[in-house]
mmCIF file of C-alpha atoms in Angstrom:
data_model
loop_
_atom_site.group_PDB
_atom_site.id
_atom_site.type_symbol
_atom_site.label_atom_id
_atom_site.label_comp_id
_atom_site.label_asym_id
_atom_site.label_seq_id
_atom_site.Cartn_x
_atom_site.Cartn_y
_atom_site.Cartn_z
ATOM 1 C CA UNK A 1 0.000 0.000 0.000
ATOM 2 C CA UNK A 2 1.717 2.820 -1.246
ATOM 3 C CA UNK A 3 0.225 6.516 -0.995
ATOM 4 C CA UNK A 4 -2.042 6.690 -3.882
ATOM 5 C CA UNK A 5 -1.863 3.403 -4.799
ATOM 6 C CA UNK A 6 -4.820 2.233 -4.116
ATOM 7 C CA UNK A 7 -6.641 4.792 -6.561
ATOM 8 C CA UNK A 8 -10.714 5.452 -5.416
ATOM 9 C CA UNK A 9 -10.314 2.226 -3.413
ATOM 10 C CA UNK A 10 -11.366 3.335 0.224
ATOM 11 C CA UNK A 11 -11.022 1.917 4.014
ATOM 12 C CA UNK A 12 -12.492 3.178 6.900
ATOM 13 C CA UNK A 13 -12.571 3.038 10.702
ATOM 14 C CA UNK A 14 -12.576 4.532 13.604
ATOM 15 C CA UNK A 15 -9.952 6.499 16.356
ATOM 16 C CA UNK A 16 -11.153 5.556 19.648
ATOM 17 C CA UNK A 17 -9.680 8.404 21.517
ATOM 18 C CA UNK A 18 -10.328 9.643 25.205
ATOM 19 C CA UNK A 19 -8.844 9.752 28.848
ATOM 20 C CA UNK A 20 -7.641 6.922 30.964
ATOM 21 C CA UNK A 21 -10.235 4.463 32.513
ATOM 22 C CA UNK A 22 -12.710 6.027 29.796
ATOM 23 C CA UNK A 23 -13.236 2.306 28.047
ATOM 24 C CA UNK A 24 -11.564 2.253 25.092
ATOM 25 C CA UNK A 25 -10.113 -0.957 24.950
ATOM 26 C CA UNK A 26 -13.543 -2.260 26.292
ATOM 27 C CA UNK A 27 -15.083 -0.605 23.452
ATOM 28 C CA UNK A 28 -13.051 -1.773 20.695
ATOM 29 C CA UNK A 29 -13.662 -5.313 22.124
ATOM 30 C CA UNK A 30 -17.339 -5.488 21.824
ATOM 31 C CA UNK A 31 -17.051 -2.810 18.663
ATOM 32 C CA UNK A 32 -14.815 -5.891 17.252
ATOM 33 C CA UNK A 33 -17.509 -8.465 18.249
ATOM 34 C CA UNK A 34 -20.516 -6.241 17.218
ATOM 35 C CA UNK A 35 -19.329 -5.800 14.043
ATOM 36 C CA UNK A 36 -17.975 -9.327 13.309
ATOM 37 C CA UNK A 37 -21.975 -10.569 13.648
ATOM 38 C CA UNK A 38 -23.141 -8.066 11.173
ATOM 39 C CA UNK A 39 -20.350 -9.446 8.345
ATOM 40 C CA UNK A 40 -17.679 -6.657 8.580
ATOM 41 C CA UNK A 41 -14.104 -8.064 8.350
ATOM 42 C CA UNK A 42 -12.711 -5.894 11.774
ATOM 43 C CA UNK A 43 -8.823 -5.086 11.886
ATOM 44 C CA UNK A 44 -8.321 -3.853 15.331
ATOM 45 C CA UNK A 45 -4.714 -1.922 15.324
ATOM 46 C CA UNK A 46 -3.682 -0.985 18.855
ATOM 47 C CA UNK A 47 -1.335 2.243 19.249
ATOM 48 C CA UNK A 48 -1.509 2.459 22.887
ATOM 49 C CA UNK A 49 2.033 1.222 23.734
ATOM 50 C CA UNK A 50 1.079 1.357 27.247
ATOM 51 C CA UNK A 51 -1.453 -1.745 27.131
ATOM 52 C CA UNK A 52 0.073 -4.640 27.497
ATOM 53 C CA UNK A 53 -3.497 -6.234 28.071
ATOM 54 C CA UNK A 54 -5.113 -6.758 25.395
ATOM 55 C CA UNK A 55 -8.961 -8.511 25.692
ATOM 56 C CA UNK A 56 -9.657 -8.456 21.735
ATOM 57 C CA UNK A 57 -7.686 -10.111 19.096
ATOM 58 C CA UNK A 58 -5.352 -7.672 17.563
ATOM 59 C CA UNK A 59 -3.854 -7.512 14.252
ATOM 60 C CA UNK A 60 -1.428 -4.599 14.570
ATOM 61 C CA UNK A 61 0.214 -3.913 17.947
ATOM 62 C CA UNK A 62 2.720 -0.946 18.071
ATOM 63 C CA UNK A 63 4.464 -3.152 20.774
ATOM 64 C CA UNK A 64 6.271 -4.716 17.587
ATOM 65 C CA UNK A 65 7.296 -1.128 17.360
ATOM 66 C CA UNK A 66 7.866 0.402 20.664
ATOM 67 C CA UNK A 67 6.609 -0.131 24.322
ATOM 68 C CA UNK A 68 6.159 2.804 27.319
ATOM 69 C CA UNK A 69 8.484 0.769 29.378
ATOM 70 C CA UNK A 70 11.404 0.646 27.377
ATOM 71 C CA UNK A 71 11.272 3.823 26.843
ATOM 72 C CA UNK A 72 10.880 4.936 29.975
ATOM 73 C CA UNK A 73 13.642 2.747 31.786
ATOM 74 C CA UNK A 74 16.056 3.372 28.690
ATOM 75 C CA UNK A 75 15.256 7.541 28.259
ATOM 76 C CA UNK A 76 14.439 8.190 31.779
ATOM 77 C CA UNK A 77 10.959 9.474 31.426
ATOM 78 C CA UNK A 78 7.663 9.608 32.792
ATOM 79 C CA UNK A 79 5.190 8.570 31.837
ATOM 80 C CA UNK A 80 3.797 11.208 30.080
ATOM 81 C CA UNK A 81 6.972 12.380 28.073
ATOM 82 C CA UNK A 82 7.044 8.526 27.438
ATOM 83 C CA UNK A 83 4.147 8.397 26.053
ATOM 84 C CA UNK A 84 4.826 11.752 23.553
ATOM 85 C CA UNK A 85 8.155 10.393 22.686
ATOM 86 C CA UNK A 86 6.530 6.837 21.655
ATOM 87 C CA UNK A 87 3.923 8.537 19.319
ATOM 88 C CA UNK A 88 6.559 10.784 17.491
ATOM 89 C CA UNK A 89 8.447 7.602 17.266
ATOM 90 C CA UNK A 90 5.493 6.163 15.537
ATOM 91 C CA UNK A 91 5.502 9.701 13.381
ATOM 92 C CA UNK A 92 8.809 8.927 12.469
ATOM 93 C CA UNK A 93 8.327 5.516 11.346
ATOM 94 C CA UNK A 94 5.431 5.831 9.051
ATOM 95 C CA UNK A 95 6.372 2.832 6.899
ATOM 96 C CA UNK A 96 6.496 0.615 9.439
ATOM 97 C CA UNK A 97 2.676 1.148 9.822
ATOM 98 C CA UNK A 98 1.759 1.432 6.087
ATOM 99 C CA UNK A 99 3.436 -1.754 5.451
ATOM 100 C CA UNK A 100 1.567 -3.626 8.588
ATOM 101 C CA UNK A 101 -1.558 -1.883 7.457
ATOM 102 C CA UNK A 102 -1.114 -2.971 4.124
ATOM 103 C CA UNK A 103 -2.018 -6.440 4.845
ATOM 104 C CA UNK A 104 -5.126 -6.409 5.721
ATOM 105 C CA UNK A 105 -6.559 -3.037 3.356
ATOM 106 C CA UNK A 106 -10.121 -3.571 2.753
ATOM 107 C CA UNK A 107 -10.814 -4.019 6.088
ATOM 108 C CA UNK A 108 -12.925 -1.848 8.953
ATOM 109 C CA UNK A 109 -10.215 -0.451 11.049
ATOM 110 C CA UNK A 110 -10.420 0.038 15.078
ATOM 111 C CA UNK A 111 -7.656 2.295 16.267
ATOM 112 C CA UNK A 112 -6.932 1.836 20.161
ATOM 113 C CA UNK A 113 -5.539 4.787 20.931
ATOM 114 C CA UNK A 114 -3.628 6.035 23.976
ATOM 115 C CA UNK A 115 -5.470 7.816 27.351
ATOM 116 C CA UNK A 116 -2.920 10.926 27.286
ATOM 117 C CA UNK A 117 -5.447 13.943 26.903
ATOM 118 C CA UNK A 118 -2.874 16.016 25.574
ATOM 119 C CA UNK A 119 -1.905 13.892 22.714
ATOM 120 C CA UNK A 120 -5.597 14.735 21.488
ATOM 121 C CA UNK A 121 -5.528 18.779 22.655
ATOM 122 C CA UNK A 122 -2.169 20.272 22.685
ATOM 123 C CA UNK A 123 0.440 17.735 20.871
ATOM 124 C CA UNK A 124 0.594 16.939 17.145
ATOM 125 C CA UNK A 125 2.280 13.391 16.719
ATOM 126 C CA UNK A 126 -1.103 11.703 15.973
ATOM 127 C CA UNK A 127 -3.254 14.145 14.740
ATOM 128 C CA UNK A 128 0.082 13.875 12.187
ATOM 129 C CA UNK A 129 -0.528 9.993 11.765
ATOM 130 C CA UNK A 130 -4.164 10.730 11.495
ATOM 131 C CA UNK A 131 -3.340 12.852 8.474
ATOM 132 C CA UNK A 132 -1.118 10.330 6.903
ATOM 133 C CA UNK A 133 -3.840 7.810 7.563
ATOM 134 C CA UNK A 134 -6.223 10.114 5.154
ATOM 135 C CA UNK A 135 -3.351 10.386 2.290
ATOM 136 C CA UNK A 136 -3.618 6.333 2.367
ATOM 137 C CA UNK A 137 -6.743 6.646 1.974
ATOM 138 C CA UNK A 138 -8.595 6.003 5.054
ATOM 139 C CA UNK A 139 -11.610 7.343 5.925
ATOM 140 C CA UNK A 140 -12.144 8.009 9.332
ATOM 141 C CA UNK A 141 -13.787 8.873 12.323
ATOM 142 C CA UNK A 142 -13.010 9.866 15.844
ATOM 143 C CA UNK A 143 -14.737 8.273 18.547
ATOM 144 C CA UNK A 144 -13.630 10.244 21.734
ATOM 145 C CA UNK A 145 -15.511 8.440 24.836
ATOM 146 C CA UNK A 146 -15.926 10.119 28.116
ATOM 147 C CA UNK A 147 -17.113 8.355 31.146
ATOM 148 C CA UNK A 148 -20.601 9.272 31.948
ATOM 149 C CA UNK A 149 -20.211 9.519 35.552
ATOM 150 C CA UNK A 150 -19.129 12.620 34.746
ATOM 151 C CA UNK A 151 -22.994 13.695 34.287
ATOM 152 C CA UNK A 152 -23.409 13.495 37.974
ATOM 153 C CA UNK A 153 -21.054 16.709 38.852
ATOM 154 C CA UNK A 154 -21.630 19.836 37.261
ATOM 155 C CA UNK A 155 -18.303 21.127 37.225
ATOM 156 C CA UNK A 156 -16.659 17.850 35.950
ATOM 157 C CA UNK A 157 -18.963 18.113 33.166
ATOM 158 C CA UNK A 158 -18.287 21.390 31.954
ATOM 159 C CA UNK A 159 -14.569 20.571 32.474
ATOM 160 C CA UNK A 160 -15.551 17.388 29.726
ATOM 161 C CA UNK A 161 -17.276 19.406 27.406
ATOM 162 C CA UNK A 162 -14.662 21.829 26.932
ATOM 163 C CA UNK A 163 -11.793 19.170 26.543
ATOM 164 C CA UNK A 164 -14.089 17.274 23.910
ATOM 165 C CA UNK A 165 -14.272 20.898 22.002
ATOM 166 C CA UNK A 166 -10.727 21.304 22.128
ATOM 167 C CA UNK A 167 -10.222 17.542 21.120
ATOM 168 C CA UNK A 168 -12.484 18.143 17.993
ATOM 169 C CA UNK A 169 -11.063 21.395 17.423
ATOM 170 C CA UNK A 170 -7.208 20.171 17.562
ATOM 171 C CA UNK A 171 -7.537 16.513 15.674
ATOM 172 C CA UNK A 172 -9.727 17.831 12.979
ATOM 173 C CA UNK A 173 -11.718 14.380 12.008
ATOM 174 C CA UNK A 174 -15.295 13.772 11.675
ATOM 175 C CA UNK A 175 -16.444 13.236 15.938
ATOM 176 C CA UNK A 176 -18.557 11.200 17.800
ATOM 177 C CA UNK A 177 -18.553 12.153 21.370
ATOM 178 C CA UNK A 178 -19.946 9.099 23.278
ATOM 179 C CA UNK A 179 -21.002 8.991 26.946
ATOM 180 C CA UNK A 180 -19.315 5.532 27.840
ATOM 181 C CA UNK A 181 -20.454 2.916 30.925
ATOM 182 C CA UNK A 182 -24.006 4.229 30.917
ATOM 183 C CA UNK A 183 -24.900 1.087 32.695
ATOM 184 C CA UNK A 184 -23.079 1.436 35.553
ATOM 185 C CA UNK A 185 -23.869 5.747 35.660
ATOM 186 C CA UNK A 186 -26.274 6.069 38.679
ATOM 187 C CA UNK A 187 -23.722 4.006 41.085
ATOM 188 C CA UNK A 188 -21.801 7.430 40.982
ATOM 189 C CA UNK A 189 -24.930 9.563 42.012
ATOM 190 C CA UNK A 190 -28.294 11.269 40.868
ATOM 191 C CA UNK A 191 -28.423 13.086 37.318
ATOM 192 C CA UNK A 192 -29.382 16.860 38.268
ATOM 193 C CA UNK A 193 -31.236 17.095 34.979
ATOM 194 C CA UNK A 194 -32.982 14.479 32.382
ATOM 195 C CA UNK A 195 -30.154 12.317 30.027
ATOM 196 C CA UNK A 196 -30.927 14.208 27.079
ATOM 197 C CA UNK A 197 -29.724 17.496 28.759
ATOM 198 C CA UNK A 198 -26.277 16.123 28.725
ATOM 199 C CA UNK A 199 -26.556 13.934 25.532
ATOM 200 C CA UNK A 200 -27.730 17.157 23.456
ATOM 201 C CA UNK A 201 -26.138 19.719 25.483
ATOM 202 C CA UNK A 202 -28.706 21.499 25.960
ATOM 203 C CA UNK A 203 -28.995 25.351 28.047
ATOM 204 C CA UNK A 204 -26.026 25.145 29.611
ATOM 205 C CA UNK A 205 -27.240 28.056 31.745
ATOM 206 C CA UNK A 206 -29.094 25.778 34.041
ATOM 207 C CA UNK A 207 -26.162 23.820 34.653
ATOM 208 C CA UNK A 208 -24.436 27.104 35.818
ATOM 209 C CA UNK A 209 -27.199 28.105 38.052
ATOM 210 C CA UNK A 210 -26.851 24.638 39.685
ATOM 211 C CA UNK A 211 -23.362 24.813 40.133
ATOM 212 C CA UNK A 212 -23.930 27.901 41.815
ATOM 213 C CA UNK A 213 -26.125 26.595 44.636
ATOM 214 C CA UNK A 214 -22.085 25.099 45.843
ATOM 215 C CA UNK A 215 -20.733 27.717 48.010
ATOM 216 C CA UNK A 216 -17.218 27.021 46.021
ATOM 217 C CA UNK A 217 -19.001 27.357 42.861
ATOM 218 C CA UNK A 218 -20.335 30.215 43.855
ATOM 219 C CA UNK A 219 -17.321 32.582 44.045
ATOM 220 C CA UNK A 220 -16.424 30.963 39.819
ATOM 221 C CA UNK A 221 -19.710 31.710 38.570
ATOM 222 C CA UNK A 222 -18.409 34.404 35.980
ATOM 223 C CA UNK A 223 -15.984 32.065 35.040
ATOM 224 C CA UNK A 224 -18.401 29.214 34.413
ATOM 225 C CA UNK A 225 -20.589 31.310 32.946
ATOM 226 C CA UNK A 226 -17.952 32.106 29.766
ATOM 227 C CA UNK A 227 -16.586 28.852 29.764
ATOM 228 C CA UNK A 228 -20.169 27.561 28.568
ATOM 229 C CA UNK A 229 -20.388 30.273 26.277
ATOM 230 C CA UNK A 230 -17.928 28.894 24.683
ATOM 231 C CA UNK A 231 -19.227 25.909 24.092
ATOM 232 C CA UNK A 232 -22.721 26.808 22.966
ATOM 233 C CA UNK A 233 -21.024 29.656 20.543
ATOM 234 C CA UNK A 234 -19.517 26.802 18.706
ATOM 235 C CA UNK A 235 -22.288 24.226 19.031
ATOM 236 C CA UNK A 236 -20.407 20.913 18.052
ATOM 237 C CA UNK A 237 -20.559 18.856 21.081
ATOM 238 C CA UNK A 238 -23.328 16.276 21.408
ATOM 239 C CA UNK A 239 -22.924 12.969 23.134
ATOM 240 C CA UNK A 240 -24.488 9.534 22.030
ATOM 241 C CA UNK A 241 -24.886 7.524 25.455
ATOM 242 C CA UNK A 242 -23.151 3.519 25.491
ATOM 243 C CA UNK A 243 -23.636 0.460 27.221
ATOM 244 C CA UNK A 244 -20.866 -1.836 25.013
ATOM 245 C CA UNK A 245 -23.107 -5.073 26.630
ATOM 246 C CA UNK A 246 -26.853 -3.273 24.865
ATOM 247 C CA UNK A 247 -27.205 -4.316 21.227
ATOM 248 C CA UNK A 248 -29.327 -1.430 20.570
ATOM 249 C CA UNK A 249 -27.019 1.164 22.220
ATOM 250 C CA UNK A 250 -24.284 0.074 19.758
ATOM 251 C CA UNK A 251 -26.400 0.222 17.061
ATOM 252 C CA UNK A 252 -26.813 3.860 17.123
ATOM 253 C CA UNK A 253 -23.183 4.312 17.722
ATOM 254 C CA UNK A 254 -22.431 2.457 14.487
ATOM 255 C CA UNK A 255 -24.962 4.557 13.045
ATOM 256 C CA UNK A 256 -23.530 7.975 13.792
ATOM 257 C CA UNK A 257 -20.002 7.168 12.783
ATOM 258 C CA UNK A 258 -21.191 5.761 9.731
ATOM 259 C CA UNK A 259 -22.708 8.571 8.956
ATOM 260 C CA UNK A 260 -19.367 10.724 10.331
ATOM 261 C CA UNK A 261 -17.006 8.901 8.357
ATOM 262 C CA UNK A 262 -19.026 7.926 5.172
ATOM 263 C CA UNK A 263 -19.207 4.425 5.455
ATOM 264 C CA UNK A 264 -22.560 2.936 3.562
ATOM 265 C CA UNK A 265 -22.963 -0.947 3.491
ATOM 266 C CA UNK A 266 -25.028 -3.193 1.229
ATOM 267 C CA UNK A 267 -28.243 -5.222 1.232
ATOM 268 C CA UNK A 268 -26.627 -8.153 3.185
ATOM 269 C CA UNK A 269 -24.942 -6.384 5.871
ATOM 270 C CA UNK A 270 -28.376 -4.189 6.650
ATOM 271 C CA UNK A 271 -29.999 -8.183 7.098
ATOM 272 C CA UNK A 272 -27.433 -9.252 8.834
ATOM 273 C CA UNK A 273 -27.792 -6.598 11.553
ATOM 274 C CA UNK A 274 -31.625 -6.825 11.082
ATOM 275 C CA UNK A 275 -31.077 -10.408 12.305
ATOM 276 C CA UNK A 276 -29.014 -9.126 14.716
ATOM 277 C CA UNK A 277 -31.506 -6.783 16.847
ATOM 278 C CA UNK A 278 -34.238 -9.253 16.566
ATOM 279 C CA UNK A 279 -32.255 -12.182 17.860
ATOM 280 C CA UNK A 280 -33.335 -13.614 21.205
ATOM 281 C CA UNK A 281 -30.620 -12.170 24.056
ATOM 282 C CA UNK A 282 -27.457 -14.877 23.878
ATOM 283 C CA UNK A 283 -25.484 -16.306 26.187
ATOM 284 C CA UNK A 284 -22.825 -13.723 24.729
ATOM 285 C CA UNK A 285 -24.238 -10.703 25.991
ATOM 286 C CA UNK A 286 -26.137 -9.115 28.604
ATOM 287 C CA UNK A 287 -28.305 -6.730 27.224
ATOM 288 C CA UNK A 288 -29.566 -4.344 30.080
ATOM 289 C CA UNK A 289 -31.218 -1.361 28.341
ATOM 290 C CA UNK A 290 -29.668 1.716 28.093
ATOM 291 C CA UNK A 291 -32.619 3.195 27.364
ATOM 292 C CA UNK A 292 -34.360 2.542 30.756
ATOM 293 C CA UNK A 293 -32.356 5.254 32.202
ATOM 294 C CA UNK A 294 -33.372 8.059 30.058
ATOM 295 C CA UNK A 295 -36.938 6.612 30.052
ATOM 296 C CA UNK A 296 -36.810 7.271 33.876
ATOM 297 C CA UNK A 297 -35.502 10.885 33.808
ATOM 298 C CA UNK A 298 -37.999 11.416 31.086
ATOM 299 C CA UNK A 299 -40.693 10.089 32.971
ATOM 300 C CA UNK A 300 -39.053 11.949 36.317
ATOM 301 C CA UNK A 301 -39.164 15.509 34.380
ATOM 302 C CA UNK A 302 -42.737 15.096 32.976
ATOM 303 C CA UNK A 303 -44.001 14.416 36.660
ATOM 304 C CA UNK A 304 -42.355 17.843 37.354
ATOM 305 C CA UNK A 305 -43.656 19.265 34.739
ATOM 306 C CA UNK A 306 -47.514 17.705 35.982
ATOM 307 C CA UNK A 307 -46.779 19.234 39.428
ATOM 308 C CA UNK A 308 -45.355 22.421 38.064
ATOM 309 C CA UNK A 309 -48.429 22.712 35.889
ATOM 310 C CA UNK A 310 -50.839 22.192 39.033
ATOM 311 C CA UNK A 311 -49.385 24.357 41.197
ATOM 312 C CA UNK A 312 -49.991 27.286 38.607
#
């Protein structure tokens, strides 16, 4: 696979970007297995060369390449300048990837990606191999997942939002911000507001005025107040919500990076995944419904709304 090579002949994939502990390898495990049932041939290519445990079957590992702890015992660095050094590495060694990659073109490419926020906000190494990526012709998208307990504190969320603008801002892809672990988000506390007020990002105003019923808050409300300005002025960030072990929830995250990255797939592919969603629940999975916790804040804010109404 040479650059221009392969003429209009396209791949395309995903980045699954976004902060430690966020799920990422989790995701690209049951992304691997969702999209295995519906026919796709999935190469799963893991850059991370701080995960030496890997759950799905991977094709490409950059641990052929270079690994965190070699560098960091031979260099003498952190783990963070580790981590930069082993992605400019990877800059710098460009055929090493084409050449792996080139094995396995015309496949759906998963890209496990390293938990360093500022390789996705401040440095350039991979939005660099991103852009050599789109000279070989791949088409792609960036998944950046965020872990939805975030939802529960005001001020961690804002924090979120503006690291996912400055993540879509800096790597310049197509984005799909995904709220990860949504089965597990009310162990971490109650949602001040109804899902799709964080999904859609809605007023942002409200979220403000709840922050500033904290007495720390308080004294930061002008601050908070032009921090979400900024991120309504440039209205880009929407999250889809994710449970990897709900069928339908992955669905609709195929759906919107299909849709981000161009991706269209024929007649036997759409039955396949038809006969996917209408399967009986296997022993493989464990398909607890996503959508049971928006249906309860829905149901929770039209109640207020009934009460609300009454009292007027």
């Amino acid at each position: 696979m040479s650059e221009g090579s392969k003429g209009s002949s396209l791949a395309f994939g995903q980045v699954v970007i976004g902060p430690p502990g966020s799920g990422k390898t989790t995701y690209c495990h049951g992304m691997q297995e969702f999209l295995g049932r519906i026919g796709r041939k999935v190469t799963v290519v893991n850059l991370d060369p701080a995960n030496d445990s890997l759950p799905y079957q991977c094709s490409l590992d950059i641990a052929e390449l270079i690994t965190l702890p070699d560098v960091m015992e031979n260099l003498k660095l952190g783990p963070n300048g580790g981590l930069i050094y082993c992605m400019e590495y990877l800059e710098a060694n460009f055929d090493w990837l084409q050449e792996k990659l080139a094995t396995s073109w015309g496949h759906y490419y998963l890209f496990d990606c390293p938990g360093q926020v500022e390789l996705y906000t401040h440095h350039d190494a991979l939005k660099n191999v991103f852009a050599q990526l789109a000279k070989w012709n791949f088409r792609l998208a960036a998944v950046h997942l965020v872990d939805s307990h975030y939802c529960t504190d005001p001020g961690k969320f804002i924090s979120v939002l503006c690291t996912s603008l400055s993540t879509m801002l800096h790597v310049e892809l197509p984005h799909v911000n995904v709220l990860s672990k949504m089965d597990l988000i009310e162990q971490y506390g109650k949602l001040a507001f109804n899902l799709d007020y964080y999904t859609e990002v809605l007023d942002l105003s409200y979220l403000v005025d709840h922050l500033a019923s904290d007495t720390f808050f308080r004294n930061y409300r002008r601050l908070n107040e032009k921090l979400v300005e900024v991120i309504q002025d440039y209205s880009l960030v929407s999250f889809v919500p994710l449970n990897v072990q709900d069928k339908e929830s992955m669905r609709l995250v195929v759906q919107a990076v299909d849709k981000a990255n161009g991706y269209s797939f024929g007649d036997q592919e759409h039955r396949s995944l038809e006969a996917l969603m209408s399967a009986a629940v296997g022993a493989d999975f464990h398909f607890t419904s996503t959508l049971a916790v928006q249906e309860k804040y829905l149901q929770s804010q039209d109640k207020a709304l009934e009460e609300e109404a009454l009292d007027l």
